[in-house]
Amino acid sequence: MTCTLRSVVNCGIVLGILDLLHALATSGFYAYQLASHYNCRWNHGIRWCQYYMYETNHNLRVNVGIGEGVVCLVFACLLMVGLCKYNPVLTWLWLFKALAVVVVNTYFLTGWLLQRSRHYHQFWDRHNYDQDNNFLLASACLTVIEVFIMFVFCCVAGSFTYKIRKQRVPTMETDI
């Protein structure tokens, strides 16, 4: 059974929409964390919340996470445009973003797990542990989802590039 270029493009568009939803989830989670820590509802006050975010490296992760979500939105749109315009170079550019997201998430996830293993946070209360678990779970889930999308993307983009080169479809690179 052979698939057509149109079906490969449609599959890529669905993949782009999934990546767009992933980017919105990333931005939403980290924006919520930013808002909840600057509107601290815990009994120890805003100064403790800011110290907690700085000490656990969550402050940096929140800022990087919001930026990651915005960059992912842009690259998801570029992926869909590249597929619609039959531009394999623009389509494969998305892979750099996916690799960067996986590396950033793995870096923070590894750092948090190493911190947790050192037991430096024994003075925290239950809210701090719950917050730390939220960051760990979100980072792990976002990384697994991005790896899955990246795996499917490599299959789709490889097929897309092959179909374009085989059928000699005019692209933005060449004017036929």
GROMACS .gro file of C-alpha atoms in nm:
model
  176
    1MET     CA    1   0.000   0.000   0.000
    2THR     CA    2   0.144   0.331  -0.103
    3CYS     CA    3   0.060   0.658   0.054
    4THR     CA    4   0.036   0.977  -0.140
    5LEU     CA    5   0.213   1.302  -0.076
    6ARG     CA    6  -0.116   1.455   0.032
    7SER     CA    7  -0.171   1.191   0.301
    8VAL     CA    8   0.184   1.242   0.431
    9VAL     CA    9   0.124   1.617   0.447
   10ASN     CA   10  -0.206   1.564   0.629
   11CYS     CA   11  -0.036   1.336   0.880
   12GLY     CA   12   0.233   1.602   0.928
   13ILE     CA   13  -0.031   1.870   0.982
   14VAL     CA   14  -0.193   1.654   1.252
   15LEU     CA   15   0.153   1.614   1.406
   16GLY     CA   16   0.200   1.992   1.392
   17ILE     CA   17  -0.133   2.042   1.569
   18LEU     CA   18  -0.027   1.795   1.840
   19ASP     CA   19   0.297   1.988   1.882
   20LEU     CA   20   0.097   2.310   1.899
   21LEU     CA   21  -0.114   2.162   2.180
   22HIS     CA   22   0.206   2.045   2.352
   23ALA     CA   23   0.342   2.401   2.331
   24LEU     CA   24   0.021   2.546   2.473
   25ALA     CA   25   0.030   2.295   2.759
   26THR     CA   26   0.393   2.385   2.832
   27SER     CA   27   0.323   2.758   2.833
   28GLY     CA   28   0.009   2.714   3.037
   29PHE     CA   29   0.172   2.499   3.305
   30TYR     CA   30   0.469   2.726   3.358
   31ALA     CA   31   0.259   3.043   3.343
   32TYR     CA   32   0.034   2.896   3.610
   33GLN     CA   33   0.337   2.811   3.824
   34LEU     CA   34   0.468   3.164   3.784
   35ALA     CA   35   0.135   3.315   3.884
   36SER     CA   36   0.084   3.081   4.177
   37HIS     CA   37   0.427   3.154   4.323
   38TYR     CA   38   0.389   3.528   4.294
   39ASN     CA   39   0.046   3.504   4.455
   40CYS     CA   40   0.169   3.281   4.735
   41ARG     CA   41  -0.118   3.124   4.927
   42TRP     CA   42   0.094   2.936   5.177
   43ASN     CA   43   0.110   3.042   5.538
   44HIS     CA   44   0.480   3.128   5.530
   45GLY     CA   45   0.441   3.421   5.291
   46ILE     CA   46   0.564   3.549   4.957
   47ARG     CA   47   0.928   3.583   5.061
   48TRP     CA   48   0.946   3.212   5.139
   49CYS     CA   49   0.783   3.124   4.805
   50GLN     CA   50   1.039   3.330   4.614
   51TYR     CA   51   1.323   3.173   4.815
   52TYR     CA   52   1.180   2.827   4.750
   53MET     CA   53   1.161   2.887   4.375
   54TYR     CA   54   1.516   3.023   4.366
   55GLU     CA   55   1.662   2.750   4.586
   56THR     CA   56   1.500   2.465   4.392
   57ASN     CA   57   1.589   2.612   4.052
   58HIS     CA   58   1.218   2.630   3.971
   59ASN     CA   59   1.245   3.003   3.909
   60LEU     CA   60   1.482   2.948   3.617
   61ARG     CA   61   1.275   2.655   3.493
   62VAL     CA   62   0.957   2.862   3.494
   63ASN     CA   63   1.120   3.135   3.286
   64VAL     CA   64   1.278   2.883   3.047
   65GLY     CA   65   0.949   2.689   3.031
   66ILE     CA   66   0.748   2.992   2.926
   67GLY     CA   67   1.009   3.074   2.661
   68GLU     CA   68   1.010   2.710   2.551
   69GLY     CA   69   0.634   2.718   2.505
   70VAL     CA   70   0.649   3.032   2.291
   71VAL     CA   71   0.935   2.896   2.077
   72CYS     CA   72   0.745   2.567   2.036
   73LEU     CA   73   0.440   2.758   1.914
   74VAL     CA   74   0.648   2.932   1.649
   75PHE     CA   75   0.818   2.611   1.535
   76ALA     CA   76   0.488   2.420   1.522
   77CYS     CA   77   0.352   2.689   1.290
   78LEU     CA   78   0.671   2.671   1.080
   79LEU     CA   79   0.630   2.294   1.055
   80MET     CA   80   0.279   2.328   0.923
   81VAL     CA   81   0.380   2.601   0.677
   82GLY     CA   82   0.674   2.391   0.558
   83LEU     CA   83   0.445   2.097   0.496
   84CYS     CA   84   0.185   2.304   0.312
   85LYS     CA   85   0.447   2.475   0.095
   86TYR     CA   86   0.631   2.146   0.026
   87ASN     CA   87   0.952   2.280   0.178
   88PRO     CA   88   1.155   1.995   0.331
   89VAL     CA   89   1.426   2.225   0.472
   90LEU     CA   90   1.172   2.422   0.674
   91THR     CA   91   1.011   2.096   0.781
   92TRP     CA   92   1.337   1.942   0.904
   93LEU     CA   93   1.417   2.263   1.094
   94TRP     CA   94   1.157   2.151   1.346
   95LEU     CA   95   1.387   1.866   1.454
   96PHE     CA   96   1.637   2.112   1.608
   97LYS     CA   97   1.362   2.255   1.827
   98ALA     CA   98   1.254   1.907   1.938
   99LEU     CA   99   1.610   1.809   2.028
  100ALA     CA  100   1.657   2.134   2.221
  101VAL     CA  101   1.334   2.076   2.417
  102VAL     CA  102   1.437   1.722   2.507
  103VAL     CA  103   1.783   1.839   2.618
  104VAL     CA  104   1.645   2.125   2.831
  105ASN     CA  105   1.381   1.906   2.995
  106THR     CA  106   1.633   1.628   3.061
  107TYR     CA  107   1.878   1.878   3.211
  108PHE     CA  108   1.627   2.016   3.460
  109LEU     CA  109   1.480   1.675   3.537
  110THR     CA  110   1.825   1.532   3.611
  111GLY     CA  111   1.917   1.831   3.826
  112TRP     CA  112   1.601   1.802   4.032
  113LEU     CA  113   1.643   1.430   4.084
  114LEU     CA  114   2.003   1.483   4.195
  115GLN     CA  115   1.892   1.754   4.439
  116ARG     CA  116   1.622   1.529   4.574
  117SER     CA  117   1.871   1.248   4.631
  118ARG     CA  118   2.094   1.477   4.842
  119HIS     CA  119   1.818   1.538   5.097
  120TYR     CA  120   1.900   1.909   5.113
  121HIS     CA  121   1.535   1.997   5.154
  122GLN     CA  122   1.448   1.820   5.477
  123PHE     CA  123   1.309   2.139   5.629
  124TRP     CA  124   1.033   2.173   5.365
  125ASP     CA  125   0.671   2.125   5.448
  126ARG     CA  126   0.412   1.919   5.261
  127HIS     CA  127   0.328   2.197   5.011
  128ASN     CA  128   0.690   2.217   4.900
  129TYR     CA  129   0.704   1.843   4.833
  130ASP     CA  130   0.382   1.860   4.634
  131GLN     CA  131   0.517   2.151   4.430
  132ASP     CA  132   0.843   1.968   4.365
  133ASN     CA  133   0.649   1.661   4.254
  134ASN     CA  134   0.441   1.876   4.017
  135PHE     CA  135   0.757   2.003   3.848
  136LEU     CA  136   0.909   1.656   3.827
  137LEU     CA  137   0.595   1.500   3.684
  138ALA     CA  138   0.537   1.780   3.434
  139SER     CA  139   0.897   1.771   3.315
  140ALA     CA  140   0.891   1.394   3.273
  141CYS     CA  141   0.557   1.398   3.088
  142LEU     CA  142   0.659   1.683   2.858
  143THR     CA  143   0.984   1.504   2.774
  144VAL     CA  144   0.814   1.173   2.696
  145ILE     CA  145   0.552   1.343   2.480
  146GLU     CA  146   0.819   1.538   2.290
  147VAL     CA  147   1.023   1.221   2.229
  148PHE     CA  148   0.712   1.046   2.096
  149ILE     CA  149   0.629   1.338   1.867
  150MET     CA  150   0.992   1.350   1.752
  151PHE     CA  151   0.991   0.978   1.666
  152VAL     CA  152   0.672   1.009   1.462
  153PHE     CA  153   0.804   1.329   1.304
  154CYS     CA  154   1.118   1.157   1.178
  155CYS     CA  155   0.904   0.895   1.003
  156VAL     CA  156   0.670   1.154   0.852
  157ALA     CA  157   0.946   1.397   0.750
  158GLY     CA  158   1.152   1.121   0.593
  159SER     CA  159   0.855   1.004   0.391
  160PHE     CA  160   0.769   1.365   0.305
  161THR     CA  161   1.119   1.438   0.177
  162TYR     CA  162   1.129   1.113  -0.020
  163LYS     CA  163   0.791   1.181  -0.183
  164ILE     CA  164   0.889   1.536  -0.280
  165ARG     CA  165   1.220   1.427  -0.432
  166LYS     CA  166   1.066   1.126  -0.606
  167GLN     CA  167   0.776   1.319  -0.759
  168ARG     CA  168   0.989   1.627  -0.828
  169VAL     CA  169   0.728   1.855  -0.678
  170PRO     CA  170   0.818   2.223  -0.714
  171THR     CA  171   0.927   2.361  -0.379
  172MET     CA  172   1.030   2.697  -0.249
  173GLU     CA  173   1.394   2.595  -0.309
  174THR     CA  174   1.362   2.534  -0.680
  175ASP     CA  175   1.144   2.709  -0.934
  176ILE     CA  176   1.041   2.451  -1.194
   0.00000   0.00000   0.00000
